[in-house]
Structure formats: structure tokens, C-alpha cells
């Protein structure tokens, strides 16, 4: 796979290594949004069928991206918190049960569990990263697995950690949740599109992802997968389009007590967004063309040498097996000064993020070896 910088409209004066904050829009995604805006000029040309056509196509493309056999298990959501709230509403908890979350997890994958745990007098067990410099990812995964017990009803974690790219061993975690009868809910916002994900292999009860990061879509739209454990549940929102036979506009005032089948009940109201849906659709179609495994390979090769050079300079970066290729944290040795490095990066127009004690670097297909070489030069220069 070649660099896709030409597919984007990035400022040539900056080095953008911050997809984990927000991806730039591909030109074709931008064009799809503009077309959607223009179509709204003439609403008489928007038919009742148009409320369903592109959303159905978007579900099919997303199902392909995550290797899911049933597109009807894939739904459109506005945010990660919305997707998680649907799970939280249907989670059966009682006093003494527990929910496992990982330390320093993004708030949208923590607050929903705090609320239901408090109501049920259940426990939130937070598995913090070990305070070690080597073998951190491996030990963290061992501690997560060791925390799951017969009282665990749900494990909520990312595919990778949003702050430093630590990879979580979802296969092992899923096997342990099977053994104790717990649900597994995965926030894949920081990985989906850049890393392969297979519903067939991992079979989570829910997979949630915002659209504006590695999925390369716009803000305020995301995608979710809900498995069979949630197929008969109750959504957080009661809207017309999620009710059975909502496609029949002439029959809408004959109120229907039944939802659309399976996961479709969990979609947000007005999910037929005539601007955001075509943008998200174009983004995911492109990712399916490029293929996440090719993107992962491109990024793995892109960061391999720069990471090696940074380690030689004393920076601490997780070993490859437990670190994503599209997002990694650079931790400092004792002689490094974070404020000085921030200033140097800013002065060099290198855009990254800072999360906890790590410099978070998140390249993607629009980056090339020159971008990473510049990062290494700035961080290692005296």
C-alpha cells in the first residue's frame, strides 16, 4: 500500500500525527457532505425511500469492515456514549456484582457503568496500568484477566488504549467472559479502520466506534454492532423510525408496539442524516477498498524504524506485540523534559497530543516516512 496523502487536503506546513484526536477528511468524504447539503436545497426530491437506502448501504459496508455476517446487527449512532448507554440500559446487575474497566479509560466508556453500578450497588473494578517501564502491556493484560471472576457481569475496554495504544488481548478476555457469563463491550474508536477487527473471531456483545477518528468520517456520527444478547432489549430512545414497519409512511399514526428486529431498535432518531450518512458511507467504502490489514501493514512499516531510533535515544515505547501501529505513547526518560519537548514540537509545526505522561503519536495513511523522520529529529536534537 502506498501513502494516501494526495487523498486529503492537509496544510503542507504542518506535520499532522494526531489522528487519535481527529482525522482529516478525505476529499471524497468532503464532497459527499457537500452533495448532501446541496440536496437539502430541494427537499421535494427526497423521497420516503431515501430515509432508508443509504443507511442500509452504510450498515452493509460497516458489516464488511468488521467481518460481520449480519448487517442488521450494525446500527448508526451519534456518539460512543449513546452506544454504551444502550448496553447499560439492558445490563442486569444486582448487589455485589462487578464491572471491569481499565484504568484511564475514555470517560464515555466509564460514566454509563458508574451510573448502573451505583443504582444496583454493584462494584466498578478499575484495572490500572502497572507502574513498570518494560513488559507493561503484557502485565496489564494479565491483571485484567485475573480480575474477571464469577461476579463479573461486564468487561468494558478499548481494542487499544486511547492514550498510549496498548493493545488489549480481546481473545483471551472474551474467553474469560464466556467462562463467567459476562458481557464484553469494546470501544474501537481508536483502532477501527486502521487495524483489522473480526466479529466472527472475537464475538463481542457490543462494539462501539465514533466515526471521526480512524474511521475517517465526520463528527457526530458513529457505528455500533450489537450481538444476540441484546437483540430483544429496550433502547434508550423511543423514535418513529426504529418501530416495526416505519418504512410505511402512510401508516405511521397507527402506532406500533414492536421495534425493528434485532439491533435496529438501538439506532438514534433521525439516523437518516442526509449529510453525515453519505460522508460516513464514503469513508467506510474507501477503508474497505484499502483494507484495514493493508493499512495496518503500511503503518507498521512506517513506524518501525522511528520507534527504534527513539528507543535508542532513551524514550520508552511499548513492545510491538502490545502496541498498536496507528497510535503509540512515547514516555520520557529522566533526562527528558516534557515542557521543552512540547515547545520544540510546536515550533516545528508537528501536531501530536499529550495524554498523561506520554506524548501520543497517531499517524495514518496520509503520513509518510518524512513525517516520522521529522518527529524523531525534533525529539532527539539537543
XYZ file of C-alpha atoms in Angstrom:
382
model
C 0.000 0.000 0.000
C 1.232 3.492 -0.863
C 0.859 6.712 1.115
C -2.555 8.306 0.565
C -1.576 11.897 1.296
C -2.962 13.012 -2.071
C -6.443 11.880 -0.990
C -6.503 14.591 1.689
C -6.166 18.375 1.810
C -3.622 18.840 4.559
C -1.626 22.001 5.218
C 1.835 21.297 3.801
C 3.380 23.473 6.522
C 2.392 21.111 9.311
C 3.160 17.502 10.159
C -0.117 16.034 11.350
C 0.429 12.991 13.592
C -2.781 13.292 15.553
C -5.484 11.063 14.039
C -6.382 9.920 17.563
C -7.585 13.483 18.184
C -9.460 13.818 14.901
C -8.792 12.573 11.380
C -8.694 14.956 8.448
C -11.420 14.408 5.870
C -10.628 12.705 2.618
C -11.554 14.844 -0.352
C -14.170 12.321 -1.453
C -15.781 12.368 2.007
C -15.880 16.160 1.950
C -17.511 16.052 -1.498
C -20.159 13.612 -0.268
C -21.066 16.031 2.525
C -21.282 18.993 0.170
C -23.518 16.985 -2.145
C -25.759 16.152 0.827
C -26.034 19.814 1.769
C -26.962 20.747 -1.797
C -29.594 18.002 -1.957
C -31.346 19.580 1.027
C -31.960 22.669 -1.113
C -34.755 20.747 -2.824
C -36.480 18.563 -0.227
C -39.205 17.684 -2.704
C -36.627 15.446 -4.365
C -36.007 13.486 -1.141
C -38.378 10.520 -1.133
C -39.564 8.394 1.741
C -37.357 5.573 0.493
C -34.333 7.854 0.769
C -34.679 7.670 4.560
C -33.592 4.032 4.336
C -31.490 3.499 1.204
C -28.124 4.989 2.237
C -28.420 3.842 5.842
C -28.883 0.267 4.635
C -25.803 0.634 2.437
C -23.818 2.100 5.332
C -24.708 -0.865 7.544
C -23.575 -3.281 4.837
C -20.251 -1.506 4.395
C -19.659 -1.385 8.147
C -20.532 -5.086 8.447
C -17.923 -5.820 5.794
C -15.333 -3.728 7.656
C -15.781 -5.699 10.884
C -16.366 -9.125 9.276
C -19.968 -9.365 10.466
C -22.334 -11.683 8.597
C -25.485 -9.766 9.540
C -25.684 -6.054 8.598
C -28.902 -5.814 10.641
C -26.705 -6.150 13.741
C -24.952 -2.906 12.766
C -26.512 0.440 13.600
C -25.905 4.167 13.297
C -25.296 6.110 16.497
C -24.343 9.736 17.226
C -21.594 9.026 19.765
C -19.837 6.380 21.825
C -21.718 7.412 24.953
C -25.026 6.802 23.143
C -23.905 3.356 22.031
C -22.728 2.436 25.521
C -25.935 3.746 27.114
C -27.964 1.207 25.123
C -25.845 -1.566 26.610
C -26.027 -0.131 30.119
C -29.815 0.053 30.000
C -30.032 -3.668 29.287
C -27.336 -4.907 31.632
C -28.798 -6.902 34.519
C -26.935 -6.145 37.715
C -27.526 -6.934 41.343
C -25.845 -6.018 44.589
C -22.338 -7.452 44.791
C -21.828 -7.850 41.047
C -18.914 -6.105 39.372
C -17.995 -4.370 36.118
C -14.382 -4.355 34.912
C -12.947 -1.215 33.276
C -9.335 -0.416 32.506
C -7.520 2.485 34.089
C -7.520 5.899 32.427
C -10.210 4.733 30.030
C -12.043 7.352 27.966
C -14.980 8.765 30.018
C -17.674 7.689 27.525
C -16.797 4.094 28.366
C -16.846 4.702 32.110
C -19.740 7.011 33.062
C -22.514 4.660 31.802
C -21.200 1.848 34.007
C -20.786 4.104 37.025
C -24.458 5.029 36.856
C -25.859 1.492 36.623
C -23.415 0.144 39.198
C -24.438 2.815 41.702
C -28.132 2.037 41.237
C -27.592 -1.701 41.673
C -24.993 -1.346 44.465
C -22.531 -3.169 42.231
C -18.784 -2.558 42.066
C -16.662 -0.902 39.421
C -13.258 -2.603 39.330
C -10.671 -0.393 37.638
C -7.563 -2.213 36.458
C -4.851 0.421 36.306
C -1.703 0.010 34.217
C 1.247 -1.390 36.169
C 3.901 1.129 37.156
C 6.701 -0.541 35.225
C 8.748 0.525 32.199
C 9.141 -2.803 30.414
C 6.523 -5.507 29.866
C 3.801 -3.029 30.803
C 1.248 -4.153 28.197
C 1.704 -7.838 28.901
C 1.380 -7.386 32.661
C -1.642 -5.098 32.280
C -3.441 -7.753 30.234
C -2.628 -10.408 32.836
C -4.098 -8.242 35.579
C -7.269 -7.603 33.566
C -7.755 -11.342 33.032
C -7.064 -12.052 36.694
C -9.708 -9.550 37.807
C -12.594 -11.272 35.987
C -14.483 -13.537 38.390
C -17.872 -15.173 38.916
C -19.378 -11.839 39.997
C -18.286 -10.044 36.818
C -21.211 -9.114 34.579
C -19.424 -6.907 32.052
C -15.917 -6.080 30.863
C -15.656 -2.711 29.112
C -12.408 -1.830 27.393
C -10.945 -0.497 24.194
C -9.466 -2.526 21.390
C -6.423 -0.373 22.100
C -5.987 2.169 24.868
C -6.865 5.652 23.686
C -3.956 7.340 25.479
C -0.984 5.162 24.534
C -2.105 2.484 22.061
C -1.707 -0.503 24.389
C -3.347 -3.496 22.700
C -5.777 -5.476 24.821
C -5.887 -9.241 24.364
C -9.557 -9.406 23.416
C -9.499 -13.098 22.521
C -8.324 -14.079 25.992
C -10.630 -11.574 27.656
C -13.579 -12.875 25.635
C -12.805 -16.456 26.597
C -12.723 -15.492 30.275
C -16.054 -13.650 29.999
C -17.598 -16.753 28.439
C -16.444 -18.791 31.408
C -18.149 -16.500 33.937
C -21.171 -15.461 31.823
C -20.184 -11.801 31.458
C -20.653 -9.415 28.535
C -17.742 -7.924 26.622
C -18.144 -4.379 25.283
C -15.384 -2.942 23.106
C -14.731 0.707 22.278
C -12.920 0.531 18.929
C -12.894 4.268 18.226
C -9.106 4.492 18.124
C -8.475 1.383 16.039
C -11.325 0.548 13.692
C -10.267 1.092 10.105
C -6.551 1.220 10.939
C -6.491 -2.268 12.488
C -8.455 -5.341 11.388
C -11.373 -6.388 13.580
C -13.436 -9.557 13.161
C -16.798 -10.091 14.789
C -16.545 -13.722 13.679
C -13.347 -14.213 15.675
C -13.933 -12.048 18.751
C -17.732 -12.052 19.042
C -18.160 -9.159 21.498
C -21.622 -8.406 22.832
C -21.194 -4.840 21.612
C -18.661 -2.976 19.502
C -18.871 0.823 19.535
C -16.901 3.350 17.496
C -17.070 7.086 16.897
C -16.716 7.969 13.232
C -14.351 10.945 13.296
C -11.048 9.268 14.141
C -9.625 6.161 12.443
C -12.900 5.583 10.557
C -12.105 8.850 8.728
C -15.665 10.169 8.894
C -17.335 13.348 10.164
C -18.074 14.340 13.749
C -21.382 13.416 15.476
C -21.893 10.058 13.801
C -20.603 6.641 14.735
C -21.301 2.958 14.255
C -22.160 0.122 16.587
C -22.564 -3.630 16.499
C -24.900 -5.344 18.980
C -24.852 -9.103 19.389
C -27.565 -11.618 20.175
C -27.506 -10.891 23.916
C -29.061 -7.500 23.135
C -31.377 -8.485 20.289
C -34.545 -8.307 22.415
C -33.565 -5.382 24.612
C -35.009 -1.937 25.174
C -33.339 1.107 23.540
C -32.675 4.345 25.379
C -34.706 6.285 22.834
C -38.259 5.901 21.517
C -38.420 7.198 17.957
C -40.609 6.532 14.949
C -38.017 5.102 12.600
C -36.979 2.305 14.968
C -40.519 0.918 15.133
C -41.623 -2.008 13.041
C -42.972 -1.083 9.583
C -41.706 2.501 9.859
C -40.921 2.325 6.127
C -44.666 2.692 5.530
C -45.094 6.467 5.939
C -48.858 6.349 5.408
C -49.217 4.060 8.427
C -47.128 5.963 10.983
C -50.042 7.117 13.141
C -51.112 3.523 13.642
C -48.634 3.292 16.487
C -46.727 0.029 16.635
C -45.649 -1.511 19.930
C -42.934 -3.572 18.217
C -39.418 -2.420 17.390
C -37.489 -3.045 14.230
C -35.932 -6.520 14.538
C -32.746 -7.125 16.487
C -30.174 -4.369 16.816
C -32.001 -1.878 14.592
C -34.039 -0.809 17.630
C -30.920 0.867 19.016
C -30.367 3.401 16.244
C -30.564 7.075 17.040
C -33.584 9.070 15.941
C -33.115 10.875 12.621
C -30.333 8.462 11.770
C -31.156 9.060 8.085
C -28.931 12.117 8.242
C -28.669 13.283 4.635
C -25.293 14.951 5.195
C -23.420 12.809 7.723
C -24.563 9.398 6.447
C -23.187 9.827 2.896
C -19.926 11.116 4.383
C -19.602 8.150 6.734
C -20.574 5.806 3.933
C -17.900 7.179 1.606
C -15.263 6.921 4.334
C -16.018 3.289 5.171
C -16.309 2.303 1.500
C -12.815 3.686 0.995
C -11.445 1.842 4.021
C -12.943 -1.370 2.653
C -11.223 -0.690 -0.676
C -7.879 -0.086 1.019
C -8.487 -2.912 3.570
C -7.577 -2.484 7.264
C -4.932 -5.218 7.085
C -3.120 -3.242 4.369
C -3.420 -0.039 6.378
C -2.039 -1.823 9.438
C 0.905 -3.184 7.454
C 1.655 0.238 5.976
C 1.657 1.844 9.417
C 3.672 -0.971 10.996
C 6.438 -0.446 8.441
C 6.137 3.345 8.731
C 6.780 3.490 12.483
C 9.212 0.596 12.937
C 12.485 2.468 12.341
C 11.416 5.743 14.027
C 10.406 3.856 17.161
C 13.741 2.033 17.183
C 15.604 5.335 16.929
C 13.550 6.896 19.713
C 14.266 3.936 21.977
C 17.984 4.310 21.284
C 17.653 7.942 22.404
C 16.216 6.810 25.738
C 12.493 7.178 25.112
C 10.235 4.403 26.391
C 7.770 2.838 23.938
C 5.778 -0.363 24.432
C 6.994 -3.519 22.696
C 5.397 -4.261 19.332
C 3.192 -7.172 20.447
C 1.307 -4.981 22.909
C 1.299 -1.704 20.950
C -0.794 -0.545 18.012
C 0.841 0.699 14.824
C -1.554 3.638 14.408
C -1.220 5.008 17.944
C 1.629 4.810 20.418
C 2.757 6.617 23.523
C 6.273 7.983 23.917
C 7.268 8.111 27.568
C 10.261 10.095 28.711
C 13.469 9.080 30.400
C 14.630 11.013 33.460
C 16.785 13.422 31.446
C 13.904 14.458 29.178
C 11.779 17.500 29.970
C 8.177 17.393 28.744
C 7.673 21.160 28.565
C 10.806 21.603 26.482
C 9.756 18.837 24.084
C 6.275 20.337 23.743
C 7.794 23.660 22.761
C 10.132 22.066 20.225
C 7.297 20.110 18.602
C 5.061 23.164 18.469
C 7.809 25.327 16.982
C 8.357 22.665 14.304
C 4.633 22.501 13.447
C 4.404 18.847 14.486
C 0.901 18.140 15.739
C 0.587 15.404 18.385
C -1.320 15.029 21.659
C -0.288 14.683 25.273
C -2.097 12.140 27.426
C -0.944 11.546 30.984
C 2.833 11.146 30.988
C 3.003 10.219 27.297
C 3.429 12.029 24.012
C 0.682 10.419 21.942
C 1.616 9.925 18.298
C -1.086 8.693 15.918
C -0.125 8.518 12.237
C -2.320 7.247 9.445
C -2.276 6.650 5.705
C -1.707 10.336 4.889
C 1.660 10.242 6.675
C 4.949 9.176 5.111
C 8.489 8.435 6.275
C 9.443 12.126 6.048
C 6.807 12.961 8.662
C 8.129 10.385 11.114
C 11.756 11.320 10.392
C 10.954 14.914 11.299
C 9.377 13.791 14.580
C 12.485 11.785 15.505
C 14.820 14.648 14.596
C 12.960 17.122 16.771
C 12.660 14.809 19.782
C 16.301 13.705 19.683
C 18.006 17.006 18.830
C 19.898 18.873 21.545
